[in-house]
């Protein structure tokens, strides 16, 4: 541009100089002559510039190319995970108490012992009950004797029907009462309600065992039915569903397992504004109740979308944007491209609009770029 201005200035000066001397009659001829001189002068100036440039080692400056790094965008699957902390629990974690209060006469298990459903864990003092049972048995024996005699007489048409029916009714009443008491006899046995392992034994022989005690006499856990319980903020209601996949990290075991959401609570906790979610764990021998678990629940997934490093996204009054590379002739230039961000996951962001597969995203060196600026990579 400077060379053009210099040439134009000399030409204009010559034009004015000779124009002042020209007469009206030969202006056209003079103009033609000046144009020829202008052309020759321009050629001479160009030649001199080239010679000067060669001698000084300088050339005409060309726009500087900014070094950048780029990545070619491709549509890929994208998944977002909700990360929360929970604890390991057991679906079959049962506090075992007697069905009626009593004094413990036997404790038949120890902590860590495997038991089956229905096994007797302890027995209660049933002396009074057994006495009542014995008395009832005596009454039944007497009632049966009376019934047998009345029946024999009735068969011989001796006595009245009322006497026979009364004896029969008395015997049946006592037998029904015996059947009821025999069922109640098992109340003095504390039985295992599930198959599992005895985790707690909180009672000794001679101590009283109460129904629904805050400290239960026994606790049984079935370790084959373990789960993780987490509390999730109410803002995620509707985003987490039964059957959603999750990754569960157990730091104490150094293991990560994949499982699914089993149940979702329907009540929001007023204190923390959260709702409970349970995930079923596979059976693992080293699992313990109340272990810490780090849970990542997949709450958003798309099969194919454009994903970019989140640090490449900048913001202005126009909105969010990134820089991409455009080819102009045999050169590459930077272009400011407005985008619509979606969901973020770690260091990456989904782009809903503005980019497509094949775009060259500038990932390094974009901070000071302007649209149209030459770049190299």
CSV table of C-alpha atoms in Angstrom, one decimal:
chain,number,residue,atom,x,y,z
A,1,UNK,CA,0.0,0.0,0.0
A,2,UNK,CA,2.9,2.4,0.8
A,3,UNK,CA,4.5,1.7,-2.6
A,4,UNK,CA,1.3,2.4,-4.4
A,5,UNK,CA,0.9,5.8,-2.6
A,6,UNK,CA,4.4,6.8,-3.4
A,7,UNK,CA,4.0,6.0,-7.0
A,8,UNK,CA,0.7,7.8,-7.2
A,9,UNK,CA,2.2,10.9,-5.5
A,10,UNK,CA,5.1,11.2,-8.1
A,11,UNK,CA,2.7,10.7,-10.9
A,12,UNK,CA,0.4,13.4,-9.6
A,13,UNK,CA,3.3,15.8,-9.2
A,14,UNK,CA,4.5,15.3,-12.7
A,15,UNK,CA,0.9,15.6,-14.0
A,16,UNK,CA,0.6,19.0,-12.3
A,17,UNK,CA,4.0,20.1,-13.4
A,18,UNK,CA,3.5,19.4,-17.1
A,19,UNK,CA,-0.2,20.3,-16.9
A,20,UNK,CA,0.6,23.8,-15.9
A,21,UNK,CA,2.9,24.2,-19.0
A,22,UNK,CA,0.6,22.6,-21.5
A,23,UNK,CA,-1.6,24.6,-23.7
A,24,UNK,CA,-5.3,24.0,-24.2
A,25,UNK,CA,-4.7,22.7,-27.8
A,26,UNK,CA,-2.3,19.9,-26.9
A,27,UNK,CA,-3.8,18.7,-23.6
A,28,UNK,CA,-4.8,15.3,-24.9
A,29,UNK,CA,-1.4,14.7,-26.3
A,30,UNK,CA,0.2,15.9,-23.1
A,31,UNK,CA,-2.0,13.6,-21.0
A,32,UNK,CA,-1.0,10.6,-23.1
A,33,UNK,CA,2.6,11.5,-22.7
A,34,UNK,CA,2.3,11.8,-18.9
A,35,UNK,CA,0.6,8.4,-18.7
A,36,UNK,CA,3.4,6.8,-20.5
A,37,UNK,CA,5.9,8.5,-18.2
A,38,UNK,CA,3.8,7.4,-15.2
A,39,UNK,CA,4.0,3.8,-16.4
A,40,UNK,CA,7.7,4.0,-16.9
A,41,UNK,CA,8.2,5.6,-13.5
A,42,UNK,CA,6.1,2.9,-11.8
A,43,UNK,CA,8.3,0.2,-13.4
A,44,UNK,CA,11.4,2.0,-12.4
A,45,UNK,CA,10.2,2.4,-8.8
A,46,UNK,CA,9.4,-1.4,-8.7
A,47,UNK,CA,12.8,-2.3,-10.0
A,48,UNK,CA,14.5,0.0,-7.5
A,49,UNK,CA,12.5,-1.5,-4.7
A,50,UNK,CA,13.5,-5.0,-5.6
A,51,UNK,CA,17.1,-4.0,-5.9
A,52,UNK,CA,17.1,-2.2,-2.5
A,53,UNK,CA,15.4,-5.2,-1.0
A,54,UNK,CA,18.0,-7.6,-2.3
A,55,UNK,CA,20.8,-5.4,-1.1
A,56,UNK,CA,19.4,-5.0,2.4
A,57,UNK,CA,18.1,-8.5,2.7
A,58,UNK,CA,14.6,-7.3,3.4
A,59,UNK,CA,11.4,-8.1,1.5
A,60,UNK,CA,7.9,-6.9,1.6
A,61,UNK,CA,6.3,-8.0,4.9
A,62,UNK,CA,3.6,-10.6,4.7
A,63,UNK,CA,0.9,-11.2,7.3
A,64,UNK,CA,2.2,-13.3,10.2
A,65,UNK,CA,0.7,-16.8,10.7
A,66,UNK,CA,-0.3,-17.8,14.3
A,67,UNK,CA,0.7,-21.3,15.4
A,68,UNK,CA,-2.3,-23.3,16.7
A,69,UNK,CA,-3.3,-26.8,17.5
A,70,UNK,CA,-6.5,-28.3,16.1
A,71,UNK,CA,-8.7,-31.3,16.4
A,72,UNK,CA,-11.0,-32.7,13.7
A,73,UNK,CA,-14.5,-33.1,15.1
A,74,UNK,CA,-16.4,-36.3,14.8
A,75,UNK,CA,-19.9,-37.2,16.1
A,76,UNK,CA,-19.5,-39.6,19.1
A,77,UNK,CA,-21.7,-41.1,21.8
A,78,UNK,CA,-22.0,-38.8,24.9
A,79,UNK,CA,-23.0,-39.8,28.4
A,80,UNK,CA,-23.4,-37.7,31.5
A,81,UNK,CA,-23.2,-39.2,35.0
A,82,UNK,CA,-24.6,-37.9,38.3
A,83,UNK,CA,-22.0,-38.5,41.0
A,84,UNK,CA,-23.1,-39.0,44.6
A,85,UNK,CA,-21.8,-40.7,47.7
A,86,UNK,CA,-23.7,-43.4,49.4
A,87,UNK,CA,-23.2,-46.4,51.7
A,88,UNK,CA,-23.5,-50.2,51.4
A,89,UNK,CA,-26.5,-51.7,53.1
A,90,UNK,CA,-28.3,-55.0,53.0
A,91,UNK,CA,-31.8,-55.7,51.9
A,92,UNK,CA,-31.9,-58.6,54.4
A,93,UNK,CA,-30.6,-56.9,57.5
A,94,UNK,CA,-33.0,-58.1,60.2
A,95,UNK,CA,-33.2,-57.2,63.8
A,96,UNK,CA,-34.5,-60.4,65.6
A,97,UNK,CA,-36.5,-60.1,68.8
A,98,UNK,CA,-38.7,-62.7,70.6
A,99,UNK,CA,-42.4,-62.7,69.8
A,100,UNK,CA,-43.1,-62.4,73.5
A,101,UNK,CA,-41.0,-61.3,76.5
A,102,UNK,CA,-39.2,-63.7,78.7
A,103,UNK,CA,-36.0,-64.7,80.5
A,104,UNK,CA,-33.4,-66.3,78.2
A,105,UNK,CA,-32.5,-69.9,79.2
A,106,UNK,CA,-30.3,-70.8,76.2
A,107,UNK,CA,-28.3,-68.9,73.5
A,108,UNK,CA,-27.6,-71.4,70.7
A,109,UNK,CA,-25.6,-69.2,68.2
A,110,UNK,CA,-22.5,-67.0,68.2
A,111,UNK,CA,-21.6,-64.0,66.1
A,112,UNK,CA,-20.5,-65.0,62.5
A,113,UNK,CA,-22.4,-68.3,62.6
A,114,UNK,CA,-24.4,-69.2,59.4
A,115,UNK,CA,-28.0,-70.0,60.1
A,116,UNK,CA,-31.0,-71.1,58.0
A,117,UNK,CA,-34.5,-69.7,58.1
A,118,UNK,CA,-36.3,-71.2,61.1
A,119,UNK,CA,-33.3,-72.2,63.1
A,120,UNK,CA,-33.6,-71.6,66.9
A,121,UNK,CA,-31.3,-68.8,68.1
A,122,UNK,CA,-32.4,-68.9,71.7
A,123,UNK,CA,-35.0,-70.2,74.1
A,124,UNK,CA,-37.0,-68.4,76.8
A,125,UNK,CA,-38.1,-69.7,80.2
A,126,UNK,CA,-41.4,-71.5,79.6
A,127,UNK,CA,-41.9,-73.1,83.0
A,128,UNK,CA,-45.2,-71.4,83.7
A,129,UNK,CA,-46.4,-72.2,80.2
A,130,UNK,CA,-45.4,-75.9,80.6
A,131,UNK,CA,-47.3,-76.1,83.9
A,132,UNK,CA,-50.4,-74.7,82.2
A,133,UNK,CA,-50.0,-77.2,79.4
A,134,UNK,CA,-49.7,-80.1,81.9
A,135,UNK,CA,-52.8,-79.0,83.7
A,136,UNK,CA,-54.7,-78.8,80.4
A,137,UNK,CA,-53.5,-82.2,79.4
A,138,UNK,CA,-54.9,-83.6,82.7
A,139,UNK,CA,-58.2,-82.0,82.1
A,140,UNK,CA,-58.3,-83.4,78.6
A,141,UNK,CA,-57.7,-86.9,79.9
A,142,UNK,CA,-60.5,-86.5,82.4
A,143,UNK,CA,-62.9,-85.1,79.8
A,144,UNK,CA,-62.1,-88.0,77.4
A,145,UNK,CA,-62.9,-90.5,80.1
A,146,UNK,CA,-66.2,-88.9,80.8
A,147,UNK,CA,-66.9,-88.7,77.1
A,148,UNK,CA,-66.1,-92.4,76.5
A,149,UNK,CA,-68.4,-93.4,79.3
A,150,UNK,CA,-71.3,-91.2,78.1
A,151,UNK,CA,-70.8,-92.5,74.6
A,152,UNK,CA,-70.9,-96.2,75.8
A,153,UNK,CA,-74.2,-95.5,77.7
A,154,UNK,CA,-75.7,-93.6,74.8
A,155,UNK,CA,-74.9,-96.4,72.5
A,156,UNK,CA,-76.9,-98.7,74.9
A,157,UNK,CA,-79.7,-96.1,74.9
A,158,UNK,CA,-78.9,-95.3,78.5
A,159,UNK,CA,-78.9,-91.7,79.6
A,160,UNK,CA,-79.9,-88.6,77.8
A,161,UNK,CA,-78.6,-87.1,74.6
A,162,UNK,CA,-77.8,-83.9,76.4
A,163,UNK,CA,-75.4,-85.7,78.7
A,164,UNK,CA,-73.7,-87.2,75.7
A,165,UNK,CA,-73.4,-84.0,73.8
A,166,UNK,CA,-72.2,-82.1,76.8
A,167,UNK,CA,-69.3,-84.6,77.4
A,168,UNK,CA,-68.4,-84.5,73.7
A,169,UNK,CA,-68.4,-80.6,73.7
A,170,UNK,CA,-66.2,-80.4,76.8
A,171,UNK,CA,-63.6,-82.7,75.3
A,172,UNK,CA,-63.5,-80.9,72.0
A,173,UNK,CA,-63.2,-77.5,73.7
A,174,UNK,CA,-60.2,-78.7,75.7
A,175,UNK,CA,-58.6,-80.3,72.6
A,176,UNK,CA,-58.9,-77.0,70.7
A,177,UNK,CA,-57.4,-75.2,73.7
A,178,UNK,CA,-54.5,-77.6,73.7
A,179,UNK,CA,-53.9,-77.1,70.0
A,180,UNK,CA,-53.7,-73.3,70.6
A,181,UNK,CA,-51.3,-73.7,73.5
A,182,UNK,CA,-49.1,-76.0,71.5
A,183,UNK,CA,-48.8,-73.3,68.8
A,184,UNK,CA,-48.0,-70.8,71.5
A,185,UNK,CA,-45.2,-73.0,72.7
A,186,UNK,CA,-43.0,-71.9,69.8
A,187,UNK,CA,-43.2,-68.3,71.0
A,188,UNK,CA,-40.6,-69.3,73.6
A,189,UNK,CA,-38.2,-70.1,70.8
A,190,UNK,CA,-36.4,-67.2,69.1
A,191,UNK,CA,-36.0,-68.3,65.5
A,192,UNK,CA,-34.1,-66.9,62.5
A,193,UNK,CA,-36.5,-65.2,60.1
A,194,UNK,CA,-34.1,-65.5,57.1
A,195,UNK,CA,-31.1,-67.4,56.0
A,196,UNK,CA,-27.8,-65.5,56.6
A,197,UNK,CA,-25.1,-64.8,59.1
A,198,UNK,CA,-25.5,-63.8,62.7
A,199,UNK,CA,-24.0,-60.3,62.9
A,200,UNK,CA,-25.0,-59.4,66.5
A,201,UNK,CA,-25.7,-61.3,69.7
A,202,UNK,CA,-26.8,-58.9,72.4
A,203,UNK,CA,-28.3,-61.2,75.0
A,204,UNK,CA,-27.0,-63.7,77.6
A,205,UNK,CA,-28.6,-66.5,79.5
A,206,UNK,CA,-30.6,-65.1,82.5
A,207,UNK,CA,-31.3,-61.7,80.8
A,208,UNK,CA,-34.7,-60.6,79.8
A,209,UNK,CA,-35.6,-60.4,76.2
A,210,UNK,CA,-38.2,-57.8,75.2
A,211,UNK,CA,-40.3,-57.5,72.1
A,212,UNK,CA,-39.2,-54.6,69.9
A,213,UNK,CA,-36.2,-53.7,72.1
A,214,UNK,CA,-34.1,-50.8,70.9
A,215,UNK,CA,-31.1,-53.1,71.1
A,216,UNK,CA,-32.4,-56.4,69.5
A,217,UNK,CA,-31.1,-59.7,70.9
A,218,UNK,CA,-29.9,-60.8,67.5
A,219,UNK,CA,-29.2,-59.3,64.0
A,220,UNK,CA,-29.0,-61.5,60.9
A,221,UNK,CA,-27.6,-60.3,57.6
A,222,UNK,CA,-27.8,-62.0,54.2
A,223,UNK,CA,-24.7,-60.9,52.4
A,224,UNK,CA,-25.9,-62.2,49.1
A,225,UNK,CA,-28.5,-59.5,48.9
A,226,UNK,CA,-26.4,-56.3,49.3
A,227,UNK,CA,-27.3,-52.8,48.0
A,228,UNK,CA,-26.1,-49.2,47.9
A,229,UNK,CA,-28.3,-46.5,49.3
A,230,UNK,CA,-27.8,-42.9,48.1
A,231,UNK,CA,-29.7,-39.6,48.7
A,232,UNK,CA,-30.1,-37.6,45.5
A,233,UNK,CA,-31.1,-33.9,45.3
A,234,UNK,CA,-34.7,-33.3,44.3
A,235,UNK,CA,-33.6,-31.4,41.2
A,236,UNK,CA,-32.9,-34.8,39.7
A,237,UNK,CA,-36.5,-36.1,40.1
A,238,UNK,CA,-37.5,-37.6,36.7
A,239,UNK,CA,-33.9,-37.8,35.5
A,240,UNK,CA,-33.1,-40.9,37.5
A,241,UNK,CA,-35.2,-44.0,36.6
A,242,UNK,CA,-35.4,-47.6,37.7
A,243,UNK,CA,-33.1,-49.7,35.5
A,244,UNK,CA,-30.6,-46.9,34.9
A,245,UNK,CA,-27.0,-48.1,34.8
A,246,UNK,CA,-24.5,-46.9,37.4
A,247,UNK,CA,-20.9,-47.4,38.3
A,248,UNK,CA,-20.2,-48.0,41.9
A,249,UNK,CA,-16.7,-47.5,43.3
A,250,UNK,CA,-15.9,-49.2,46.6
A,251,UNK,CA,-12.8,-47.3,47.8
A,252,UNK,CA,-12.1,-49.7,50.7
A,253,UNK,CA,-12.1,-52.7,48.3
A,254,UNK,CA,-10.5,-50.9,45.4
A,255,UNK,CA,-13.2,-52.2,43.2
A,256,UNK,CA,-15.6,-50.7,40.7
A,257,UNK,CA,-18.8,-52.6,39.7
A,258,UNK,CA,-21.6,-51.9,37.3
A,259,UNK,CA,-25.1,-52.2,38.6
A,260,UNK,CA,-28.6,-50.8,38.1
A,261,UNK,CA,-31.1,-48.6,39.9
A,262,UNK,CA,-33.4,-50.9,41.8
A,263,UNK,CA,-35.8,-48.6,43.6
A,264,UNK,CA,-36.5,-44.9,43.8
A,265,UNK,CA,-38.2,-43.3,46.8
A,266,UNK,CA,-41.4,-41.3,46.4
A,267,UNK,CA,-40.9,-39.0,49.4
A,268,UNK,CA,-38.7,-35.9,49.5
A,269,UNK,CA,-36.8,-35.6,52.8
A,270,UNK,CA,-37.7,-32.1,54.2
A,271,UNK,CA,-34.3,-31.7,55.9
A,272,UNK,CA,-32.0,-32.3,52.9
A,273,UNK,CA,-34.5,-32.0,50.0
A,274,UNK,CA,-33.4,-35.4,48.8
A,275,UNK,CA,-35.0,-38.6,47.8
A,276,UNK,CA,-33.5,-42.1,48.4
A,277,UNK,CA,-32.3,-44.4,45.6
A,278,UNK,CA,-31.2,-48.0,45.9
A,279,UNK,CA,-28.9,-49.9,43.6
A,280,UNK,CA,-28.5,-53.7,43.8
A,281,UNK,CA,-24.9,-54.9,44.2
A,282,UNK,CA,-23.6,-58.3,43.0
A,283,UNK,CA,-22.5,-60.7,45.7
A,284,UNK,CA,-19.0,-60.1,47.0
A,285,UNK,CA,-17.4,-61.8,50.0
A,286,UNK,CA,-15.7,-58.7,51.3
A,287,UNK,CA,-18.7,-56.4,51.3
A,288,UNK,CA,-19.6,-54.9,54.7
A,289,UNK,CA,-22.7,-53.0,55.7
A,290,UNK,CA,-22.1,-49.2,56.0
A,291,UNK,CA,-19.0,-49.2,53.6
A,292,UNK,CA,-18.6,-45.9,51.7
A,293,UNK,CA,-19.6,-46.1,48.0
A,294,UNK,CA,-19.0,-43.5,45.3
A,295,UNK,CA,-21.9,-43.8,42.8
A,296,UNK,CA,-22.1,-42.5,39.2
A,297,UNK,CA,-25.6,-42.9,37.8
A,298,UNK,CA,-26.1,-42.4,34.1
A,299,UNK,CA,-28.8,-39.7,33.8
A,300,UNK,CA,-28.3,-38.5,30.2
A,301,UNK,CA,-27.1,-40.2,27.1
A,302,UNK,CA,-27.1,-39.5,23.3
A,303,UNK,CA,-26.0,-41.9,20.6
A,304,UNK,CA,-24.2,-39.3,18.4
A,305,UNK,CA,-23.3,-35.7,19.0
A,306,UNK,CA,-20.4,-33.2,18.7
A,307,UNK,CA,-18.3,-33.0,21.8
A,308,UNK,CA,-15.5,-30.4,22.4
A,309,UNK,CA,-13.1,-29.7,25.3
A,310,UNK,CA,-14.9,-27.4,27.7
A,311,UNK,CA,-11.9,-25.0,27.9
A,312,UNK,CA,-12.2,-24.1,24.2
A,313,UNK,CA,-15.6,-22.5,24.7
A,314,UNK,CA,-15.5,-18.7,25.2
A,315,UNK,CA,-18.4,-16.3,25.9
A,316,UNK,CA,-19.3,-12.8,24.7
A,317,UNK,CA,-22.3,-10.7,24.4
A,318,UNK,CA,-23.3,-12.7,21.3
A,319,UNK,CA,-23.2,-15.9,23.2
A,320,UNK,CA,-20.9,-18.9,23.5
A,321,UNK,CA,-18.3,-19.4,20.7
A,322,UNK,CA,-15.3,-21.4,19.6
A,323,UNK,CA,-12.7,-20.8,16.9
A,324,UNK,CA,-12.5,-23.1,13.9
A,325,UNK,CA,-10.2,-23.2,10.9
A,326,UNK,CA,-11.3,-22.2,7.4
A,327,UNK,CA,-9.3,-22.6,4.2
A,328,UNK,CA,-9.0,-19.5,2.1
A,329,UNK,CA,-7.1,-20.3,-1.1
A,330,UNK,CA,-3.9,-21.9,0.0
A,331,UNK,CA,-4.0,-20.3,3.5
A,332,UNK,CA,-5.8,-21.2,6.7
A,333,UNK,CA,-7.7,-18.6,8.7
A,334,UNK,CA,-9.4,-18.5,12.1
A,335,UNK,CA,-13.2,-18.1,12.3
A,336,UNK,CA,-15.3,-17.3,15.3
A,337,UNK,CA,-18.2,-19.8,15.4
A,338,UNK,CA,-21.2,-19.3,17.7
A,339,UNK,CA,-22.3,-22.5,19.4
A,340,UNK,CA,-25.1,-23.8,21.6
A,341,UNK,CA,-23.6,-25.8,24.5
A,342,UNK,CA,-25.5,-28.7,26.0
A,343,UNK,CA,-24.6,-31.0,28.9
A,344,UNK,CA,-21.1,-31.0,30.4
A,345,UNK,CA,-19.3,-34.1,31.6
A,346,UNK,CA,-15.9,-33.6,33.2
A,347,UNK,CA,-13.6,-31.8,30.8
A,348,UNK,CA,-16.0,-32.1,27.8
A,349,UNK,CA,-19.1,-30.3,26.6
A,350,UNK,CA,-21.8,-31.5,24.2
A,351,UNK,CA,-22.5,-29.0,21.4
A,352,UNK,CA,-26.1,-29.0,20.2
A,353,UNK,CA,-25.8,-26.5,17.4
A,354,UNK,CA,-23.0,-24.6,15.5
A,355,UNK,CA,-20.5,-27.4,14.8
A,356,UNK,CA,-20.5,-30.5,12.6
A,357,UNK,CA,-18.3,-33.4,11.8
A,358,UNK,CA,-15.2,-32.4,9.8
A,359,UNK,CA,-14.8,-29.0,11.4
A,360,UNK,CA,-11.3,-28.2,12.6
A,361,UNK,CA,-11.6,-26.9,16.1
A,362,UNK,CA,-8.7,-24.8,17.4
A,363,UNK,CA,-7.8,-26.2,20.8
A,364,UNK,CA,-4.5,-24.4,21.5
A,365,UNK,CA,-3.7,-20.8,20.7
A,366,UNK,CA,-7.3,-19.6,20.3
A,367,UNK,CA,-7.2,-17.0,23.2
A,368,UNK,CA,-5.9,-14.0,21.1
A,369,UNK,CA,-7.3,-14.9,17.7
A,370,UNK,CA,-9.6,-12.8,15.6
A,371,UNK,CA,-11.8,-13.9,12.7
A,372,UNK,CA,-9.7,-13.9,9.4
A,373,UNK,CA,-6.4,-14.1,11.1
A,374,UNK,CA,-3.9,-16.5,9.4
A,375,UNK,CA,-3.1,-19.6,11.3
A,376,UNK,CA,-0.8,-22.6,10.8
A,377,UNK,CA,-0.9,-26.1,12.4
